[in-house]
XYZ file of C-alpha atoms in Angstrom:
534
model
C 0.792 21.540 -15.516
C 2.224 18.558 -13.648
C 5.331 20.559 -12.774
C 3.074 23.344 -11.474
C 1.487 20.795 -9.180
C 4.862 19.696 -7.840
C 5.784 23.294 -7.048
C 2.392 23.820 -5.428
C 2.665 20.800 -3.187
C 6.200 21.394 -1.978
C 5.539 24.610 -0.082
C 3.576 27.825 0.022
C 4.223 31.494 -0.637
C 1.608 33.558 1.203
C -0.441 36.069 -0.688
C -2.934 38.794 0.265
C -1.800 38.888 3.878
C -2.153 35.158 4.477
C 0.287 33.417 6.757
C 1.867 30.008 6.431
C 0.838 27.382 8.961
C 2.861 24.219 9.547
C 1.183 20.906 10.330
C 3.708 18.515 11.922
C 1.324 15.565 11.568
C 0.887 15.999 7.827
C 4.492 17.177 7.319
C 3.093 20.031 5.296
C 2.404 23.732 5.057
C -0.885 25.441 4.339
C -2.361 28.951 4.114
C -3.931 30.094 7.315
C -6.837 31.909 5.665
C -7.433 29.498 2.802
C -11.130 30.339 2.742
C -10.139 33.675 1.230
C -7.426 32.148 -0.908
C -8.462 28.652 -1.902
C -5.999 26.372 -3.604
C -5.920 22.918 -5.069
C -3.347 20.148 -5.297
C -4.813 19.109 -8.642
C -2.655 20.143 -11.651
C -5.670 19.826 -13.933
C -7.645 22.668 -12.350
C -7.927 24.573 -15.619
C -9.225 21.475 -17.410
C -11.735 20.814 -14.649
C -12.781 24.461 -14.626
C -13.655 24.306 -18.298
C -15.499 21.004 -17.954
C -17.453 22.281 -14.955
C -18.493 25.613 -16.487
C -22.203 26.146 -16.217
C -22.982 23.258 -13.900
C -22.394 25.049 -10.612
C -19.485 22.867 -9.476
C -17.102 24.575 -7.067
C -13.514 24.462 -8.350
C -10.534 25.475 -6.249
C -7.845 27.334 -8.126
C -4.206 28.178 -7.833
C -4.421 31.246 -9.994
C -5.248 34.794 -9.050
C -7.401 37.166 -11.023
C -4.723 37.795 -13.615
C -4.310 34.101 -14.296
C -0.844 33.943 -12.753
C -0.161 31.014 -10.478
C 0.560 31.726 -6.841
C 3.824 29.891 -6.717
C 4.620 27.730 -3.752
C 8.169 28.131 -2.602
C 9.999 24.894 -1.731
C 10.131 24.901 2.053
C 11.334 21.721 3.785
C 8.993 19.964 6.179
C 10.506 19.276 9.573
C 7.846 17.015 11.081
C 9.589 13.828 10.030
C 12.928 15.063 11.348
C 11.660 15.691 14.866
C 8.921 13.053 15.192
C 6.234 13.776 17.736
C 8.293 16.508 19.423
C 7.980 18.927 16.506
C 7.908 22.586 17.533
C 5.617 25.318 16.257
C 7.181 28.668 15.364
C 4.782 31.587 15.782
C 4.673 35.158 14.611
C 2.335 38.103 15.042
C -0.819 37.840 12.994
C -1.960 40.849 11.074
C -4.631 39.120 9.076
C -6.919 38.002 11.902
C -9.358 35.260 11.068
C -9.422 33.461 14.389
C -7.408 30.467 13.203
C -5.599 28.522 15.879
C -2.910 27.358 13.458
C 0.618 28.207 14.497
C 2.588 29.985 11.834
C 6.132 30.076 10.611
C 7.979 33.423 10.663
C 8.356 35.116 7.302
C 10.267 38.074 5.974
C 7.904 40.962 5.202
C 10.155 42.327 2.476
C 10.493 39.095 0.556
C 7.184 37.515 1.525
C 8.896 34.150 1.907
C 9.527 31.749 4.730
C 12.649 32.574 6.703
C 15.455 30.090 6.921
C 15.135 27.838 9.949
C 18.860 27.199 10.163
C 19.184 29.456 13.216
C 16.714 27.470 15.273
C 18.427 25.436 18.017
C 18.979 21.773 17.241
C 18.434 22.077 13.491
C 21.120 20.880 11.109
C 21.563 21.238 7.388
C 21.130 17.482 6.919
C 17.642 17.779 8.445
C 16.660 20.295 5.789
C 18.133 18.180 2.990
C 16.423 15.028 4.221
C 13.054 16.733 4.710
C 13.218 18.414 1.302
C 13.988 15.087 -0.349
C 10.975 13.498 1.355
C 8.697 16.247 0.096
C 10.025 15.802 -3.437
C 9.267 12.078 -3.267
C 5.731 12.746 -2.084
C 5.169 15.354 -4.787
C 6.412 12.972 -7.462
C 3.996 10.292 -6.230
C 1.112 12.744 -6.492
C 2.224 13.894 -9.961
C 2.436 10.384 -11.339
C -0.790 9.099 -9.825
C -2.918 12.104 -10.738
C -1.573 12.238 -14.300
C -2.225 8.596 -15.040
C -5.657 8.538 -13.408
C -6.748 11.556 -15.437
C -5.285 10.135 -18.639
C -7.234 6.938 -18.184
C -10.515 8.769 -17.590
C -10.019 11.997 -19.560
C -12.772 11.162 -22.063
C -15.306 11.090 -19.252
C -16.032 14.505 -17.759
C -17.843 13.050 -14.762
C -14.827 10.913 -13.879
C -12.550 13.954 -14.108
C -14.810 15.840 -11.694
C -14.805 12.858 -9.360
C -10.985 12.806 -9.299
C -10.975 16.517 -8.491
C -13.551 16.055 -5.763
C -11.585 13.215 -4.150
C -8.338 15.180 -4.185
C -9.972 18.313 -2.793
C -11.661 16.291 -0.052
C -8.380 14.552 0.825
C -6.732 17.970 1.042
C -9.447 19.257 3.385
C -9.108 16.170 5.597
C -5.320 16.573 5.645
C -5.734 20.199 6.766
C -8.276 19.123 9.423
C -10.928 21.352 7.869
C -13.930 19.379 9.105
C -16.634 21.660 7.778
C -15.316 21.751 4.215
C -14.458 18.050 4.211
C -17.979 17.184 5.371
C -19.500 19.162 2.497
C -17.220 17.450 -0.010
C -18.006 14.012 1.419
C -21.704 14.714 0.914
C -21.011 15.490 -2.740
C -18.928 12.324 -3.071
C -21.728 10.143 -1.712
C -23.931 11.117 -4.635
C -21.214 10.428 -7.223
C -19.181 7.492 -5.875
C -21.503 4.550 -6.510
C -20.864 0.962 -5.385
C -22.368 -0.398 -8.630
C -21.185 2.393 -10.942
C -18.186 2.585 -13.257
C -14.873 1.153 -12.108
C -13.677 4.565 -10.948
C -16.948 5.345 -9.180
C -16.598 2.080 -7.305
C -13.019 2.689 -6.247
C -13.947 6.256 -5.307
C -16.642 4.900 -2.974
C -13.959 2.952 -1.077
C -11.721 6.007 -0.755
C -14.711 8.085 0.332
C -15.305 5.617 3.177
C -11.643 5.890 4.170
C -11.743 9.695 4.160
C -14.923 9.691 6.258
C -13.284 7.359 8.805
C -10.145 9.515 8.914
C -12.186 12.699 9.337
C -13.952 11.179 12.334
C -10.552 10.813 14.044
C -9.317 14.312 13.259
C -8.882 16.833 16.043
C -9.887 20.461 15.425
C -7.448 23.025 14.035
C -4.999 24.240 16.644
C -4.553 20.777 18.146
C -1.817 18.418 17.011
C -2.503 14.908 15.791
C -5.451 12.576 15.684
C -7.533 10.993 18.385
C -6.515 7.444 19.110
C -7.416 5.013 16.363
C -9.830 2.431 17.777
C -8.710 -1.169 17.857
C -9.741 -3.216 14.847
C -12.300 -5.422 16.594
C -14.066 -7.032 13.688
C -17.149 -9.102 14.226
C -17.307 -12.731 13.209
C -19.678 -11.763 10.394
C -17.216 -9.180 9.043
C -14.383 -11.721 9.203
C -16.499 -14.294 7.389
C -17.285 -11.791 4.654
C -13.620 -10.937 4.225
C -12.659 -14.617 4.095
C -15.319 -15.227 1.445
C -14.065 -12.220 -0.533
C -10.493 -13.534 -0.311
C -11.589 -16.931 -1.583
C -13.420 -15.306 -4.498
C -10.386 -13.150 -5.254
C -8.209 -16.252 -5.382
C -10.616 -18.029 -7.719
C -11.435 -15.112 -10.039
C -8.184 -13.139 -10.257
C -4.565 -14.130 -10.880
C -3.053 -11.899 -8.158
C -2.534 -14.516 -5.437
C -2.297 -17.463 -7.827
C 0.611 -15.697 -9.518
C 2.483 -15.606 -6.211
C 1.771 -19.286 -5.579
C 2.919 -20.301 -9.058
C 6.209 -18.411 -8.845
C 6.874 -19.537 -5.268
C 6.214 -23.213 -6.010
C 8.431 -23.116 -9.112
C 11.306 -21.678 -7.082
C 10.741 -24.094 -4.179
C 10.712 -27.112 -6.507
C 14.008 -25.952 -7.966
C 15.485 -25.545 -4.482
C 14.292 -29.041 -3.483
C 15.580 -30.759 -6.606
C 17.184 -34.116 -5.680
C 16.590 -33.607 -1.934
C 14.921 -36.256 0.240
C 14.265 -34.323 3.464
C 12.619 -30.993 2.843
C 10.926 -28.358 5.006
C 8.710 -25.376 4.086
C 8.095 -22.583 6.601
C 5.004 -20.669 5.505
C 4.602 -17.226 7.080
C 0.871 -16.618 7.336
C -0.068 -19.930 5.714
C -0.953 -18.270 2.403
C -3.413 -15.832 4.014
C -5.346 -18.695 5.590
C -6.982 -19.695 2.319
C -8.970 -22.930 2.779
C -7.675 -26.308 1.600
C -4.039 -25.179 1.316
C -4.183 -24.684 -2.470
C -0.514 -23.708 -2.810
C 0.778 -26.766 -0.979
C -1.571 -29.188 -2.709
C 0.022 -28.159 -5.999
C 3.517 -28.458 -4.512
C 2.772 -31.944 -3.141
C 1.458 -33.043 -6.523
C 4.561 -31.684 -8.280
C 6.867 -33.430 -5.787
C 5.025 -36.704 -6.310
C 5.450 -36.414 -10.085
C 9.019 -35.146 -10.178
C 11.631 -37.265 -12.016
C 13.456 -39.814 -9.906
C 11.796 -40.397 -6.574
C 9.552 -38.319 -4.335
C 11.016 -36.906 -1.100
C 11.216 -39.295 1.844
C 9.838 -36.644 4.184
C 8.135 -33.293 3.591
C 7.539 -30.950 6.515
C 5.337 -27.850 6.402
C 5.326 -25.382 9.298
C 2.623 -22.716 9.301
C 3.215 -19.502 11.261
C 0.268 -17.362 12.335
C -2.435 -16.808 14.919
C -5.333 -18.743 13.407
C -4.061 -22.030 14.740
C -7.370 -23.923 14.530
C -7.850 -23.100 10.854
C -4.230 -24.032 10.137
C -4.672 -27.422 11.779
C -7.749 -28.177 9.655
C -5.747 -27.305 6.538
C -2.848 -29.436 7.794
C -5.026 -32.485 8.309
C -6.378 -32.154 4.772
C -2.859 -31.791 3.353
C -1.555 -34.833 5.232
C -4.409 -36.964 3.879
C -3.820 -35.664 0.363
C -0.063 -36.354 0.596
C -0.689 -39.940 1.800
C -2.890 -40.539 -1.231
C 0.106 -39.631 -3.427
C 2.644 -41.665 -1.459
C 4.380 -38.745 0.275
C 5.087 -38.595 4.004
C 3.989 -35.151 5.215
C 4.468 -33.769 8.726
C 2.423 -30.634 9.329
C 2.871 -28.355 12.327
C 1.684 -24.883 13.259
C 3.330 -22.137 15.325
C 0.838 -19.845 17.041
C 2.575 -16.483 16.894
C 2.382 -13.221 15.054
C 5.412 -12.453 12.922
C 6.708 -9.712 15.221
C 7.040 -12.137 18.159
C 8.421 -15.093 16.205
C 11.614 -16.625 17.624
C 14.083 -19.002 15.929
C 13.373 -21.649 18.574
C 9.708 -21.686 17.492
C 10.707 -23.348 14.215
C 11.916 -26.930 14.657
C 14.559 -27.587 12.039
C 16.151 -31.043 11.690
C 19.697 -31.829 10.655
C 20.047 -32.852 7.030
C 16.849 -31.219 5.770
C 16.655 -28.400 3.242
C 14.557 -25.508 4.489
C 12.809 -22.758 2.491
C 10.679 -19.842 3.703
C 7.520 -18.729 1.918
C 5.892 -15.311 2.457
C 2.816 -14.381 0.413
C 1.517 -10.837 1.078
C 2.634 -10.945 4.721
C 5.768 -8.930 5.468
C 4.284 -5.526 4.597
C 2.139 -5.871 7.722
C 5.214 -5.702 9.969
C 6.767 -2.692 8.234
C 6.634 0.064 10.859
C 8.064 3.569 11.109
C 11.011 2.353 13.194
C 11.764 -0.704 10.969
C 12.450 -2.685 14.152
C 9.590 -5.153 13.720
C 10.515 -6.083 10.164
C 14.200 -6.320 11.019
C 13.325 -8.701 13.845
C 11.375 -10.992 11.510
C 14.105 -10.959 8.867
C 16.722 -11.729 11.518
C 14.744 -14.785 12.619
C 14.445 -15.953 9.012
C 18.162 -15.374 8.436
C 19.059 -17.461 11.490
C 17.089 -20.377 10.016
C 19.565 -20.358 7.086
C 16.960 -21.158 4.426
C 18.118 -22.181 0.989
C 15.742 -19.541 -0.367
C 13.180 -17.031 0.897
C 10.353 -16.364 -1.549
C 8.785 -12.939 -1.074
C 5.540 -11.901 -2.802
C 4.157 -8.437 -2.072
C 1.934 -5.734 -3.531
C 4.125 -3.530 -5.714
C 3.067 -0.029 -4.752
C 4.154 2.784 -2.452
C 1.546 3.005 0.303
C 3.951 3.635 3.172
C 5.219 7.139 2.452
C 5.436 9.753 5.219
C 2.889 12.084 3.591
C -0.827 11.321 3.715
C -1.633 13.001 0.392
C 1.160 11.133 -1.371
C -0.101 7.807 -0.019
C -3.645 8.738 -0.957
C -2.804 9.487 -4.582
C -0.558 6.445 -4.988
C -3.262 4.185 -3.542
C -5.904 5.796 -5.752
C -3.822 5.019 -8.816
C -3.036 1.467 -7.701
C -6.557 0.410 -6.781
C -8.008 2.120 -9.861
C -5.968 -0.335 -11.926
C -7.222 -3.276 -9.846
C -10.853 -2.195 -10.168
C -10.349 -1.720 -13.921
C -9.189 -5.324 -14.163
C -12.209 -6.533 -12.181
C -14.408 -4.510 -14.528
C -13.099 -6.532 -17.474
C -13.282 -9.929 -15.791
C -16.696 -9.749 -14.118
C -20.076 -8.280 -15.187
C -21.174 -4.910 -13.822
C -23.778 -6.187 -11.357
C -21.972 -9.398 -10.382
C -22.304 -9.900 -6.627
C -18.994 -11.772 -6.539
C -17.173 -8.723 -7.827
C -18.991 -6.503 -5.323
C -17.897 -8.787 -2.484
C -14.267 -8.739 -3.638
C -14.267 -4.965 -3.898
C -16.240 -4.059 -0.774
C -15.115 -6.745 1.672
C -11.485 -7.187 0.639
C -9.987 -4.282 -1.316
C -12.145 -1.682 0.438
C -10.747 -2.871 3.785
C -7.200 -2.381 2.503
C -8.032 1.066 1.135
C -9.688 2.205 4.363
C -6.674 1.058 6.369
C -4.273 2.982 4.123
C -6.392 6.141 4.120
C -7.895 6.326 7.603
C -5.365 4.717 9.948
C -2.065 5.891 11.394
C 0.529 4.394 13.713
C 0.259 0.716 14.690
C -3.296 0.516 13.318
C -2.040 1.103 9.756
C -0.885 -2.347 8.654
C -1.330 -2.126 4.870
C 2.142 -0.653 4.320
C 2.819 -1.832 0.781
C 6.140 -0.839 -0.762
C 7.761 -1.021 -4.164
C 10.247 -3.656 -5.247
C 13.194 -1.247 -4.996
C 12.398 -0.492 -1.360
C 12.123 -4.205 -0.548
C 15.457 -4.750 -2.270
C 17.095 -2.209 0.037
C 15.442 -3.656 3.136
C 16.434 -7.223 2.297
C 20.027 -6.239 1.509
C 20.367 -4.441 4.834
C 19.105 -7.598 6.577
C 21.902 -9.676 5.011
C 20.011 -11.316 2.122
C 21.244 -11.532 -1.446
C 18.913 -11.361 -4.428
C 18.516 -14.529 -6.495
C 17.268 -13.416 -9.928
C 14.111 -15.128 -11.187
C 14.471 -16.146 -14.816
C 11.164 -17.691 -15.773
C 9.264 -15.044 -17.728
C 8.279 -17.417 -20.596
C 6.926 -20.041 -18.172
C 5.043 -17.375 -16.218
C 3.463 -15.987 -19.380
C 2.369 -19.472 -20.421
C 0.845 -20.001 -16.991
C -0.978 -16.647 -17.185
C -2.438 -17.442 -20.606
C -3.739 -20.748 -19.256
C -5.369 -19.449 -16.050
C -6.516 -16.043 -17.297
C -7.057 -15.135 -20.937
C -7.430 -11.363 -20.482
C -4.820 -9.452 -22.464
C -4.722 -6.613 -19.945
C -2.613 -8.643 -17.519
C 1.135 -8.550 -18.109
C 4.178 -10.286 -16.658
C 7.532 -8.554 -16.779
C 10.963 -8.950 -15.228
C 12.284 -6.043 -13.204
C 15.832 -6.333 -11.884
C 15.499 -10.043 -11.223
C 11.913 -9.883 -9.895
C 8.735 -11.018 -11.646
C 5.946 -8.454 -11.717
C 2.285 -9.067 -12.514
C 0.608 -5.929 -13.813
C -2.545 -4.601 -15.385
C -2.013 -2.468 -18.524
C 1.544 -1.601 -17.432
C 0.602 -0.765 -13.815
C 2.458 -3.112 -11.399
C 0.153 -5.030 -9.062
C 2.129 -7.864 -7.408
C 5.869 -8.573 -7.416
C 7.684 -11.831 -6.590
C 11.336 -11.968 -5.561
C 13.753 -14.635 -4.335
C 16.462 -14.232 -1.691
C 19.361 -16.241 -0.308
C 21.348 -15.878 2.909
């Protein structure tokens, strides 16, 4: 059934007089008259159909009356190849229906999409590249849907909720506002903020789909309306900061990154007297500088003598908060006999210049990035390359990189949606084990922190989409292209001991993956730490 889903998602073969429409925004194809021929991206339609029998639930299907699947022929998507200048190819419509969707020409004798190789400006490499991208997106959907269903298969209501989410995401992707609105109404009655773990995560994705639908233009028009600027109120920012603090205290996600980073930094500073840490983002602006308090304490207790001078440079835009943290750290360092010089650079990462960082001769410099660099990953890669070039010019002894280990930056909306659904389902499962059902702390973490990430992934496009998490392998390629060399992390036993001490839940795991340390929940990667040298 999973393979059927992959074939379904890759492209469409029209049936019953339907025509194929191409959506350059979604990089996908769809049936023009899909009200007459409904279809689903869910490979478990037959399972859902059986579970929904008798309760009036509407189930989309890929099969015709004889039970044979309407196969979807693998047709490459060209939207990514041509960017915003994608062209529509039209043909005469014999089916009517009043749809404004442009259609691709097809051969009446074979009922398949004609080759586009004769179109001006198209090259074979474009078709190969586009086909590969569609395969990657289909594989992401396969994997996410299969594992979500497997985790919840004993619960019929959860299975229906997965189906409903996928069908709604499909309707939003096809800009079918009327159908998507109906499905969102159904979701509101099932996706409960204080329900099961999957109901809670579904409520966050429902909010994201509703926000995305509000930005969708009607069929026949290309693209979305402009995404409004993220002008959050002070109250909203305070709630998110509180949720971040609770996340740090209750869950090992961020603490894991701090532990690994500090261990690697201490090793890099071994025997050195003049040391300098450049912290990109100042550890998310967490109060009191928890990461650096632990580093200062470890430096004060290291064998031999403490460093003669420690410098910490924070990079970010919340300069006032950074300075408060810096004052606290300097006082704490003095109490332990360490000379600390704290400074802050008011700049976002994209505009950072090498001259902004004051480096002294004879000092050893390291760069620390905790859940920061994914925010500067853009379609063009220019912003990230600029940041990595600045870091490279600083010639740090090491760069410690900690990022979410998931693929939320793919070119296809549905692929991102399914991957994110799988990823955050694992996170909400872990919160379900650690905190009671009606715990307000857990609700704050989910609704004011993770829900904001989910809504950004699902509803935003272009510069407004900043939660562009990527897998370790993709980061490895990006870092190598920027001139960095991987420094394998070999501290799995120490990391497991640390995890057992700070969090006793057996569901959390620590594994090594090609020289990186990965924190996961029941085999699903959550956060990955890696180390790099110039």
